[in-house]
Tab-separated table of C-alpha atoms in Angstrom:
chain	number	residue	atom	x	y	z
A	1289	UNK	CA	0.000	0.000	0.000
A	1290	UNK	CA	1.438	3.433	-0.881
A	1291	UNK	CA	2.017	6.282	1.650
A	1292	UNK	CA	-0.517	8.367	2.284
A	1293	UNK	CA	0.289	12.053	2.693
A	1294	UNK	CA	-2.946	14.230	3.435
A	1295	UNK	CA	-2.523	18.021	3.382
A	1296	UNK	CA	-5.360	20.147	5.299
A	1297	UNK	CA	-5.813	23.379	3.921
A	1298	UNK	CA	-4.675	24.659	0.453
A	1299	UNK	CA	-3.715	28.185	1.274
A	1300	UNK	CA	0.115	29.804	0.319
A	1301	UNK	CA	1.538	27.049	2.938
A	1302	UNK	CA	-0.572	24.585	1.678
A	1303	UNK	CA	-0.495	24.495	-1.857
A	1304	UNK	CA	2.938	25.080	-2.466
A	1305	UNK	CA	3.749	22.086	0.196
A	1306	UNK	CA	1.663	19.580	-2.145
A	1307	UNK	CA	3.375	20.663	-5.195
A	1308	UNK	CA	7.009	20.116	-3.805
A	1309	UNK	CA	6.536	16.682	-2.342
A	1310	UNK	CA	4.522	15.792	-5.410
A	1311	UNK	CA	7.671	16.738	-7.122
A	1312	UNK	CA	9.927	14.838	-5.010
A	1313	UNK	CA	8.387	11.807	-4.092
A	1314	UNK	CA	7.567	9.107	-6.101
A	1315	UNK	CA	4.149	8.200	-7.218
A	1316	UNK	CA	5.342	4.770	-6.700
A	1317	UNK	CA	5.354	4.793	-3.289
A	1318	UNK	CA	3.054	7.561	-1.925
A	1319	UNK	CA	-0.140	9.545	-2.810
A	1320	UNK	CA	-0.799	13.132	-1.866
A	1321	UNK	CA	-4.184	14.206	-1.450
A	1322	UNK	CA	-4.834	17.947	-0.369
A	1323	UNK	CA	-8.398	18.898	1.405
A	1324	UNK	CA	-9.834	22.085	1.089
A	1325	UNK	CA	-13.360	23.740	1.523
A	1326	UNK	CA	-13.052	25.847	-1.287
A	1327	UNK	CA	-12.783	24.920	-4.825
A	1328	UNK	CA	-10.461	27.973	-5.690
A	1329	UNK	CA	-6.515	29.211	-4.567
A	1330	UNK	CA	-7.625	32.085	-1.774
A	1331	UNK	CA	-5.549	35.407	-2.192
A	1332	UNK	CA	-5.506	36.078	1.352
A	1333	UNK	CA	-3.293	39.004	0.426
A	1334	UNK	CA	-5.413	40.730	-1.413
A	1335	UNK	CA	-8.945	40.049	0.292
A	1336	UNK	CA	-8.916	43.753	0.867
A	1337	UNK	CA	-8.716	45.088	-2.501
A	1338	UNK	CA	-11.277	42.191	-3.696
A	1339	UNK	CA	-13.926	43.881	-0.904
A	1340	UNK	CA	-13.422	47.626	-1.578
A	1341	UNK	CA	-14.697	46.557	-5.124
A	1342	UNK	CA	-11.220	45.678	-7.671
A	1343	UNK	CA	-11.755	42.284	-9.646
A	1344	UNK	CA	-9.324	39.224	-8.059
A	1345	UNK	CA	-9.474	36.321	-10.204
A	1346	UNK	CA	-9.899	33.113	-8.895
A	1347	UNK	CA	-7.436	30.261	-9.397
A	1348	UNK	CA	-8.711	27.038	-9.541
A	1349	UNK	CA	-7.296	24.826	-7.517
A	1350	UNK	CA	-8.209	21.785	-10.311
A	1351	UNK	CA	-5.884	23.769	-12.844
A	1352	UNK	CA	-2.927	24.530	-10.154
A	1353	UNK	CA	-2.744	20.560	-9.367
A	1354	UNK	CA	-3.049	19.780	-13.102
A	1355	UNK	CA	-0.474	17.221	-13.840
A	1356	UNK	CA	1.197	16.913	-10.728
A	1357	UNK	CA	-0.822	14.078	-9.592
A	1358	UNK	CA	-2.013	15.644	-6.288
A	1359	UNK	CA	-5.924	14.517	-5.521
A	1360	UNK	CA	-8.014	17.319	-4.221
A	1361	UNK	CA	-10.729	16.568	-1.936
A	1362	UNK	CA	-13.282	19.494	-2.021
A	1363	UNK	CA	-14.728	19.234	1.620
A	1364	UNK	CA	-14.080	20.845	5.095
A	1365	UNK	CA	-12.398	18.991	7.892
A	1366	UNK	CA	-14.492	18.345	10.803
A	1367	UNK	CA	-11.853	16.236	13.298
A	1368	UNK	CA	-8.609	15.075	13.558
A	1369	UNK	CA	-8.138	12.268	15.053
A	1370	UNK	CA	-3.869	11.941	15.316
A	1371	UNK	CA	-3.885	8.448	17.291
A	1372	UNK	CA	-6.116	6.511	14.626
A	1373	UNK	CA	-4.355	8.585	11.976
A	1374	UNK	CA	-7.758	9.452	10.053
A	1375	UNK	CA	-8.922	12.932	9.145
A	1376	UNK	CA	-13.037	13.671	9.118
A	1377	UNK	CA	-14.446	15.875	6.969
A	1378	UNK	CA	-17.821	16.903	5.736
A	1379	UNK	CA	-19.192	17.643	2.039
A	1380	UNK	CA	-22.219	17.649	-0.331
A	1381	UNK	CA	-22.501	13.585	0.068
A	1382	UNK	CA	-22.028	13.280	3.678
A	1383	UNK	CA	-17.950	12.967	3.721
A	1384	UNK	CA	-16.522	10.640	5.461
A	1385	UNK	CA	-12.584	9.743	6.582
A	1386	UNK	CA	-9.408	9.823	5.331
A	1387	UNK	CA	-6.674	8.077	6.375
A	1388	UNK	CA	-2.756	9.230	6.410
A	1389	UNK	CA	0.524	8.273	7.204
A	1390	UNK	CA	1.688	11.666	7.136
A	1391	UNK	CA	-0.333	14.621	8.514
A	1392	UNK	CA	0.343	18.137	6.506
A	1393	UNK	CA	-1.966	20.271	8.924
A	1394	UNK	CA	-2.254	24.101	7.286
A	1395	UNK	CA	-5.454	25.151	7.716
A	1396	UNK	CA	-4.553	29.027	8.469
A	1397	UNK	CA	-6.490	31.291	10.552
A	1398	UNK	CA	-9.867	33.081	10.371
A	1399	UNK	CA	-11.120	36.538	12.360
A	1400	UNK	CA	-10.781	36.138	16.176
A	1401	UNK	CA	-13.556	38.406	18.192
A	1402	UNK	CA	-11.499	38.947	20.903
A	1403	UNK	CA	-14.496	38.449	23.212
A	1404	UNK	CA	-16.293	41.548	22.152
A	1405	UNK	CA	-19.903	41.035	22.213
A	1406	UNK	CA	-21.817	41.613	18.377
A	1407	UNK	CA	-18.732	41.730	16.206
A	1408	UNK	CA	-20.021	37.657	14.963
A	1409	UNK	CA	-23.235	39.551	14.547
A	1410	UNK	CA	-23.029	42.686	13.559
A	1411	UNK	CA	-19.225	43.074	12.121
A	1412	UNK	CA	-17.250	42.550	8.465
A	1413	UNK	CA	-13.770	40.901	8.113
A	1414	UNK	CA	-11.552	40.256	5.227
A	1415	UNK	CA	-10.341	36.727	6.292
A	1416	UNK	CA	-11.939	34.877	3.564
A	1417	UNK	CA	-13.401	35.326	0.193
A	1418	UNK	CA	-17.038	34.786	1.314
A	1419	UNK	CA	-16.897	37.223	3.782
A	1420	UNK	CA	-14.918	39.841	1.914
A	1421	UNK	CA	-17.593	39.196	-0.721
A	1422	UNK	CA	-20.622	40.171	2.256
A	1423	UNK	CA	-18.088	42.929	2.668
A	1424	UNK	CA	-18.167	44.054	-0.209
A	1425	UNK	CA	-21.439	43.609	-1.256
A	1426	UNK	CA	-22.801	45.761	2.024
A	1427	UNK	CA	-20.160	48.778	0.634
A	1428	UNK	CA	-21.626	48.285	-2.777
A	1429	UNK	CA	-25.158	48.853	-1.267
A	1430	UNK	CA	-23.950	51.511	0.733
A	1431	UNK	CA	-22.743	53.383	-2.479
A	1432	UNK	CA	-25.890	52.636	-4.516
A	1433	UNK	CA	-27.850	54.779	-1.882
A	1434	UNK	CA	-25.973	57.954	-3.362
A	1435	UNK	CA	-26.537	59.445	0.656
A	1436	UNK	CA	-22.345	58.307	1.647
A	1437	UNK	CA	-22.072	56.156	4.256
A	1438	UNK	CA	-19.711	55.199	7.085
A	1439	UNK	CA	-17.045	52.651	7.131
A	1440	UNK	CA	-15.191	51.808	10.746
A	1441	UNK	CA	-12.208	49.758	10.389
A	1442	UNK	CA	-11.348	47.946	13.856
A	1443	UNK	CA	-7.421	46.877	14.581
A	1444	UNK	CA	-4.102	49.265	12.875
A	1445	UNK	CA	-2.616	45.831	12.331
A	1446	UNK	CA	-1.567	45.498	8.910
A	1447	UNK	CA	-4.789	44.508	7.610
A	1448	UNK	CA	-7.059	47.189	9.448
A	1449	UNK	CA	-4.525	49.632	7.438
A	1450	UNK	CA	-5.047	48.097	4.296
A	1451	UNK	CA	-8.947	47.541	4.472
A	1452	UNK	CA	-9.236	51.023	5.598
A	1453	UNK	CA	-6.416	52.916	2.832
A	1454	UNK	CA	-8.044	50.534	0.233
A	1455	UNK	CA	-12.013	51.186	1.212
A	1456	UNK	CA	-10.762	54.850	1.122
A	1457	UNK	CA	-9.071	55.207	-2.141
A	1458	UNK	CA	-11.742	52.693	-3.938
A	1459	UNK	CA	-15.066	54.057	-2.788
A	1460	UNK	CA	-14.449	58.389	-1.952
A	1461	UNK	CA	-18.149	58.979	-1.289
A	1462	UNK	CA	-17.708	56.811	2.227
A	1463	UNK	CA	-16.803	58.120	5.350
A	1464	UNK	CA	-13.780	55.606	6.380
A	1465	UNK	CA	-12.020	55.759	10.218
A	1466	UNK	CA	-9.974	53.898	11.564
A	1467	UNK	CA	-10.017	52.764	15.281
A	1468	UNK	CA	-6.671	52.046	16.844
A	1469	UNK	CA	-6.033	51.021	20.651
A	1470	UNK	CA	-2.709	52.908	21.144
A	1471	UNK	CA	-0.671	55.162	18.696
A	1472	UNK	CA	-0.731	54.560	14.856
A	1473	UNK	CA	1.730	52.505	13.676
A	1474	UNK	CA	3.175	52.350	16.685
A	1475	UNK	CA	5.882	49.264	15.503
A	1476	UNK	CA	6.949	51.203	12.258
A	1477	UNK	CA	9.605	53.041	12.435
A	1478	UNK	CA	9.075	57.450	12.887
A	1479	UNK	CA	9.576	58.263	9.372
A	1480	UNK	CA	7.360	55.342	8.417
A	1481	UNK	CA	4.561	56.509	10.995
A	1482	UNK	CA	4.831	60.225	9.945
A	1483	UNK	CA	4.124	58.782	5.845
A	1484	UNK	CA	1.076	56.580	7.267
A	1485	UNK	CA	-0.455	59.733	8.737
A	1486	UNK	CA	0.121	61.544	5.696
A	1487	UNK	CA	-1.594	58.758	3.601
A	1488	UNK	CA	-4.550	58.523	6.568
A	1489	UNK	CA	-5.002	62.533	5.623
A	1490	UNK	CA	-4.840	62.184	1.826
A	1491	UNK	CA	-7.303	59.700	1.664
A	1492	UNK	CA	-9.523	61.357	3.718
A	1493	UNK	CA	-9.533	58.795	6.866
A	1494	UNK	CA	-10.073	59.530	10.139
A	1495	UNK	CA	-8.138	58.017	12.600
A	1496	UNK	CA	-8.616	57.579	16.498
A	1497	UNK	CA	-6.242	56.500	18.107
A	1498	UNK	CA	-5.838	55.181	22.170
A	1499	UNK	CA	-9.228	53.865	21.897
A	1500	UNK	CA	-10.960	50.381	22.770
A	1501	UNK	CA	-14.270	49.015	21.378
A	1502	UNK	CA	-16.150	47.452	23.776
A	1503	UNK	CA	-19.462	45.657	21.638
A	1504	UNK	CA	-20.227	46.476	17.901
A	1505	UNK	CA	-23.949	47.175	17.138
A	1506	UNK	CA	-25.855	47.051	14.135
A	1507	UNK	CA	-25.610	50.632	13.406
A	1508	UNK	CA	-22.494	51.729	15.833
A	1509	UNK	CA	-19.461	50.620	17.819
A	1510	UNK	CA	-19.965	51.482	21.306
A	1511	UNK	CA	-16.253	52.313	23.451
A	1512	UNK	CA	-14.462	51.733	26.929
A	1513	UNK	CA	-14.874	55.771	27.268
A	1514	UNK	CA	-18.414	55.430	26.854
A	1515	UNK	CA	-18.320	56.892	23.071
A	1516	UNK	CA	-20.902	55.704	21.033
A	1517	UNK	CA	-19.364	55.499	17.046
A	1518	UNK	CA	-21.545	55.669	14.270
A	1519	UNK	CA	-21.320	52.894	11.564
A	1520	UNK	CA	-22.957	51.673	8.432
A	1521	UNK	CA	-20.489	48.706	8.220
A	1522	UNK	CA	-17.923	47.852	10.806
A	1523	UNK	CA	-14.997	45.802	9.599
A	1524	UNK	CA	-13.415	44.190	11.829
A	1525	UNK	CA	-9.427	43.261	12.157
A	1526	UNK	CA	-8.677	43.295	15.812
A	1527	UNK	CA	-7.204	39.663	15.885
A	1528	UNK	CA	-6.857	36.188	13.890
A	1529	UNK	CA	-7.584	32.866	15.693
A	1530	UNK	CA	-6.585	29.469	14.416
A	1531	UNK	CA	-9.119	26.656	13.675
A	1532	UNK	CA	-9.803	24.749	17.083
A	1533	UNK	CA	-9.319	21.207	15.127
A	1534	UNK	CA	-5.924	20.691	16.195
A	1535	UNK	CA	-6.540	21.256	19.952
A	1536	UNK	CA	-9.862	19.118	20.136
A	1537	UNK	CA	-7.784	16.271	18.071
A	1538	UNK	CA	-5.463	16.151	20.850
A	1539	UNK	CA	-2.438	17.323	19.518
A	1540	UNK	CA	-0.158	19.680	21.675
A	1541	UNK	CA	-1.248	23.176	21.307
A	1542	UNK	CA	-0.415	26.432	22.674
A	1543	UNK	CA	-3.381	28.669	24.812
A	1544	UNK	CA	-4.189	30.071	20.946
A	1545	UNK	CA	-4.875	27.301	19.498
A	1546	UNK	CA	-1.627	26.731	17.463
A	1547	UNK	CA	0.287	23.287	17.073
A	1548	UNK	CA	3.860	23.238	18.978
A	1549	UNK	CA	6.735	21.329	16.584
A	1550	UNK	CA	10.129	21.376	16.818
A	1551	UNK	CA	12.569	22.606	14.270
A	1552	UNK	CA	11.326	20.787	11.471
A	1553	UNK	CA	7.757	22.117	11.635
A	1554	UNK	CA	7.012	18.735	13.252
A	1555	UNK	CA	4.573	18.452	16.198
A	1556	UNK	CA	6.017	17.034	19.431
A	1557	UNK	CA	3.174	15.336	20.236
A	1558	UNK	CA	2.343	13.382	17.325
A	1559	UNK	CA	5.380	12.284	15.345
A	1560	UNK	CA	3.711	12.062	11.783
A	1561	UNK	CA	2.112	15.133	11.801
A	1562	UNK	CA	3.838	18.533	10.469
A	1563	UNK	CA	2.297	22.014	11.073
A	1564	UNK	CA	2.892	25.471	8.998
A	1565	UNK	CA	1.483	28.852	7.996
A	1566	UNK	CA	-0.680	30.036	10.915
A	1567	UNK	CA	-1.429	26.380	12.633
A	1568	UNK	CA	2.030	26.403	13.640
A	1569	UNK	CA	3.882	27.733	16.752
A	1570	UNK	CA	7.488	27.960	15.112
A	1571	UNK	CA	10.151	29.882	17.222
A	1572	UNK	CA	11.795	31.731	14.359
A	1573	UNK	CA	16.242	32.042	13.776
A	1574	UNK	CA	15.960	35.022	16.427
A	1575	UNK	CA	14.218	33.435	18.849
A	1576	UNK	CA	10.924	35.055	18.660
A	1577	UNK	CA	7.401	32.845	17.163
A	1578	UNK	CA	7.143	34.005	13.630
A	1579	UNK	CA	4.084	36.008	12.821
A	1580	UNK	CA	0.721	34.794	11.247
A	1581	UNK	CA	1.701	36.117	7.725
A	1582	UNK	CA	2.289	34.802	3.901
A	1583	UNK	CA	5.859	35.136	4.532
A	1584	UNK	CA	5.793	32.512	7.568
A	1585	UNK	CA	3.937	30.326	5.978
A	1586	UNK	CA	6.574	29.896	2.647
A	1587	UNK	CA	9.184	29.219	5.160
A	1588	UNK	CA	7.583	27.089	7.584
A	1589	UNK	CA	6.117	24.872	4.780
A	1590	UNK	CA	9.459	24.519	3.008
A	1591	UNK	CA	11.229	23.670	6.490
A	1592	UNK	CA	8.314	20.735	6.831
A	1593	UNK	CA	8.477	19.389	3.523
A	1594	UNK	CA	11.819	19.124	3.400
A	1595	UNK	CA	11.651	17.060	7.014
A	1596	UNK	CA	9.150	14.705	5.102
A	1597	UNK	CA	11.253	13.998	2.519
A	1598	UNK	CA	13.727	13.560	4.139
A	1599	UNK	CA	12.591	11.430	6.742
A	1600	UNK	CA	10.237	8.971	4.371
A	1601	UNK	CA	13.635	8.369	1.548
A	1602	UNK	CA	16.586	8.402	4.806
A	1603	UNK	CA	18.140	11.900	3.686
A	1604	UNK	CA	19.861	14.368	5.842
A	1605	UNK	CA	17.097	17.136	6.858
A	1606	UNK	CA	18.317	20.343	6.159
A	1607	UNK	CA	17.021	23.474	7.911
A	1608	UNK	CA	15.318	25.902	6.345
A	1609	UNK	CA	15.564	29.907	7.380
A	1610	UNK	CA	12.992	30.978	9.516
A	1611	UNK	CA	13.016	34.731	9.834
A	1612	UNK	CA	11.314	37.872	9.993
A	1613	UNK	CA	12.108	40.610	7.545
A	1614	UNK	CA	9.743	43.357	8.037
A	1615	UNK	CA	6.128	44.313	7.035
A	1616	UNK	CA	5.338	45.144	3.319
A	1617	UNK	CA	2.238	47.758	4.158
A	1618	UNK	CA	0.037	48.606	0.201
A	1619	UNK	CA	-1.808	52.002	1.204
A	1620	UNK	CA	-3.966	51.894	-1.761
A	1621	UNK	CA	-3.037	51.241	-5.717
A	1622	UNK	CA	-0.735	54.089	-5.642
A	1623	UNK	CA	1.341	54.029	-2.281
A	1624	UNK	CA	2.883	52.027	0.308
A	1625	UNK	CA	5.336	51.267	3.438
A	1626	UNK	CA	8.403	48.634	3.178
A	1627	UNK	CA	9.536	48.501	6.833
A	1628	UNK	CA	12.579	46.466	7.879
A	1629	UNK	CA	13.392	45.206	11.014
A	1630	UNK	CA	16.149	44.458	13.458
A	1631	UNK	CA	17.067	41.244	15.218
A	1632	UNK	CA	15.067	42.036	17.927
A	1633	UNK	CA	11.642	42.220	15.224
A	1634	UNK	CA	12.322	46.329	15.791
A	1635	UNK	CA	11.455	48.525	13.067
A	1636	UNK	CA	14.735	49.682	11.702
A	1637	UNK	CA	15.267	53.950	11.213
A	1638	UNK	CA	15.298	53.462	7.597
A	1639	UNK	CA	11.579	52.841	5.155
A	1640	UNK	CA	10.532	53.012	2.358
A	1641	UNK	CA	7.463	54.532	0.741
A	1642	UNK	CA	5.701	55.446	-1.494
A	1643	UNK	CA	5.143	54.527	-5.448
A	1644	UNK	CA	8.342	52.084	-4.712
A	1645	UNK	CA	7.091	50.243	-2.296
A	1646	UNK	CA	3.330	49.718	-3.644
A	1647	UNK	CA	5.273	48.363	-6.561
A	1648	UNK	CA	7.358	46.363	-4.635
A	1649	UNK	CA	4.386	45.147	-2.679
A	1650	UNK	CA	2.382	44.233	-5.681
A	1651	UNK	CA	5.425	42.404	-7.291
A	1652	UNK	CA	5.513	40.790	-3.820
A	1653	UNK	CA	1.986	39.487	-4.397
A	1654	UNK	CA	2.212	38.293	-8.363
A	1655	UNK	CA	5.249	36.353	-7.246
A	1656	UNK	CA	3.333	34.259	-4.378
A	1657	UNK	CA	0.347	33.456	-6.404
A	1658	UNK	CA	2.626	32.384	-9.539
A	1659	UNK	CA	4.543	30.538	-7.388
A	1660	UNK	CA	1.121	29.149	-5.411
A	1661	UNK	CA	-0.465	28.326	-8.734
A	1662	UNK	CA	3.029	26.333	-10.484
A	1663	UNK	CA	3.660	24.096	-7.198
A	1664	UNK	CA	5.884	22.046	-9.370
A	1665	UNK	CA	7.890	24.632	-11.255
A	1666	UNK	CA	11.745	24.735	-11.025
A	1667	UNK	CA	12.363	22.007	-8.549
A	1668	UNK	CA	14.259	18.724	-8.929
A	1669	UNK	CA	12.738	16.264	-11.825
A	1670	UNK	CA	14.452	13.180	-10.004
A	1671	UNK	CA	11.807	11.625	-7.076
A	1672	UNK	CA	12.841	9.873	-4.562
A	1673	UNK	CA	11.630	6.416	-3.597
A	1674	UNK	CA	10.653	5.556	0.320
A	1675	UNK	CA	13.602	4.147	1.955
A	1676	UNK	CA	11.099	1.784	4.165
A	1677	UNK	CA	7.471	-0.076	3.360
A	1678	UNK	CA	4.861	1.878	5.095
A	1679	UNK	CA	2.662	0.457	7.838
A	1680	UNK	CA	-0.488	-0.395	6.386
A	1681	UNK	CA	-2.536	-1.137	9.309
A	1682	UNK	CA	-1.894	3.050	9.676
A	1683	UNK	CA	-3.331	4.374	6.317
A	1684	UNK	CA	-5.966	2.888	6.461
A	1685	UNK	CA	-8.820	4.945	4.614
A	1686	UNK	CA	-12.641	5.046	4.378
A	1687	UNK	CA	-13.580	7.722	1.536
């Protein structure tokens, strides 16, 4: 019986993953099948400019594992269950199990409340393409009205200053703020702060700082100092959480939810089971847990496909880089931040912005989904054959 390598989640850490071990493995001995709820390639990165209104194609994820011999199973996982090695999931006929030898667990992260009461009501995110789509549908509704309307973006993270710079630029006749709980842009660097704000004014955006939301309501966002916001659409981007799967399966898990591994991305719980993207809890070259970002997930997925292979054909494991550059920040089409930082994840004096970096940014984008959607491009012809027999009685599958 061949090895059976399942791969949850077919996201930038995901996808990629399938392609290289479909690349280096042999079909002889093994058989890759990647599960994912949705039948197209997610551009997480640019969920933002899909809801402010610009046109994101849709890869299918059919045509990016043409030829590669990767099976896709169209369904969402519903349990893990790491000490019978079988994966559940659900679909249109009922689902069922699949089996595995090897566990490839990357199913990302999705909006985290935070606790605040009426944001799973009442509030928008940008997570995923079915709710940037409700996102964007309620701002398209919102413009149809011809009266303006008012947009309050939740969170200065990265995305919050995105959604709001994008919503801004895309759609002039609303009203965009954006609510921050301390000073904005507080981890970029002075010069890169002082270009933010001047972006923030250009576009029109209002932005309060030192303030905390305390419940979003249909029609406002109520605060800690009692202020009651007005709000046609509240999007929020206060936090991400990771799916609870991995945690309910058993698997060792940190208080958020992610999976703890070692070096090679591989959980220390459950020997055949690799983590990356934002499932995992990887301690990055510096000594700090990488950040939930696309960048984190190319390097954590590399580090754990490179363990599988080399563990399944008996070749030295080599270790991949895990660091953290800096924060590529698109503020709009037309502008942007490129903030490095220090050893220490401190923003560096030094930024760039500008036209520069929103070209930088956007080449930053084209490469990952190229790269995303040709899995298999540019890496070794020759695949390797398993150094060992499998154990059946542990891949055992009921489709």
């Amino acid at each position: 019986m061949k090895h059976r390598i399942v791969i949850l989640g077919a996201g930038y850490a995901g996808a990629y993953a399938a392609g290289i071990l479909a690349r280096r493995l042999s079909p002889a001995d093994t058989e890759i099948t990647v599960v994912n709820a949705e039948p197209d390639f997610v551009e997480r990165l640019r969920l933002h400019q899909f809801a402010a209104g610009q046109e994101i194609e849709a890869r299918k994820l059919t045509d990016v594992f043409a030829g590669t011999g990767i099976r896709l199973r169209l369904a969402r996982v519903t349990a893990v269950d790491p000490e019978r090695q079988v994966v559940a999931v659900a679909d249109a006929d009922g689902g069922g199990e699949l089996g595995y030898g090897t566990l490839f667990y990357a199913l990302g992260s999705h909006v985290a409340d935070c606790g605040v009461p009426g944001v799973a009501e009442h509030a928008f995110d940008v997570t995923g393409r079915p709710s940037a789509l409700r996102l964007r549908e309620r701002l398209d509704s919102l413009d149809r009205r011809g009266e303006g309307g008012s947009v309050l973006v939740v969170g200065d993270g990265l995305t919050g200053i995105e959604t709001a710079t994008e919503i801004a630029e895309s759609r002039p006749g609303l009203s965009v703020a954006l609510v921050a709980r301390g000073e904005l842009g507080a981890r970029l660097s002075a010069g890169a702060r002082s270009h933010l704000r001047q972006a923030c004014d250009r576009l029109g955006i209002t932005v309060l700082e030192h303030t905390s939301v305390e419940a979003v309501e249909a029609t406002r966002v109520l605060c800690a100092d009692g202020t009651a916001l007005a709000s046609d659409a509240t999007v929020w981007t206060a936090g991400f959480a990771v799916n609870p799967i991995a945690a309910a399966g058993g698997l060792e898990v940190t208080e958020n939810g992610q999976i703890v591994v070692d070096r090679t991305m591989r959980s220390v719980s459950h020997p055949n089971v690799y983590a990356a993207g934002d499932s995992v809890y990887a301690i990055g070259d510096n000594g700090r847990p990488l950040p939930m970002s696309c960048a984190s997930a190319g390097y954590t997925g590399r580090q754990a496909t490179d363990a599988i292979v080399g563990r399944l054909t008996g070749r030295k494991i080599a270790n991949t880089k895990l660091v953290y550059l800096g924060n590529h920040i698109s503020l709009g089409r037309r502008d942007g931040i490129l903030q490095t930082v220090d050893d220490e994840a401190q923003a560096k004096p030094k930024y760039v912005g500008g036209r520069k970096a929103a070209r930088v940014k956007a080449g930053i984008v084209k490469i990952s989904l190229w790269a995303t959607s040709h899995p298999t491009f540019g890496l070794p012809k020759r695949k390797h054959r398993l150094v060992a027999a499998p154990d059946a009685s542990a891949e055992k599958a009921v489709a």
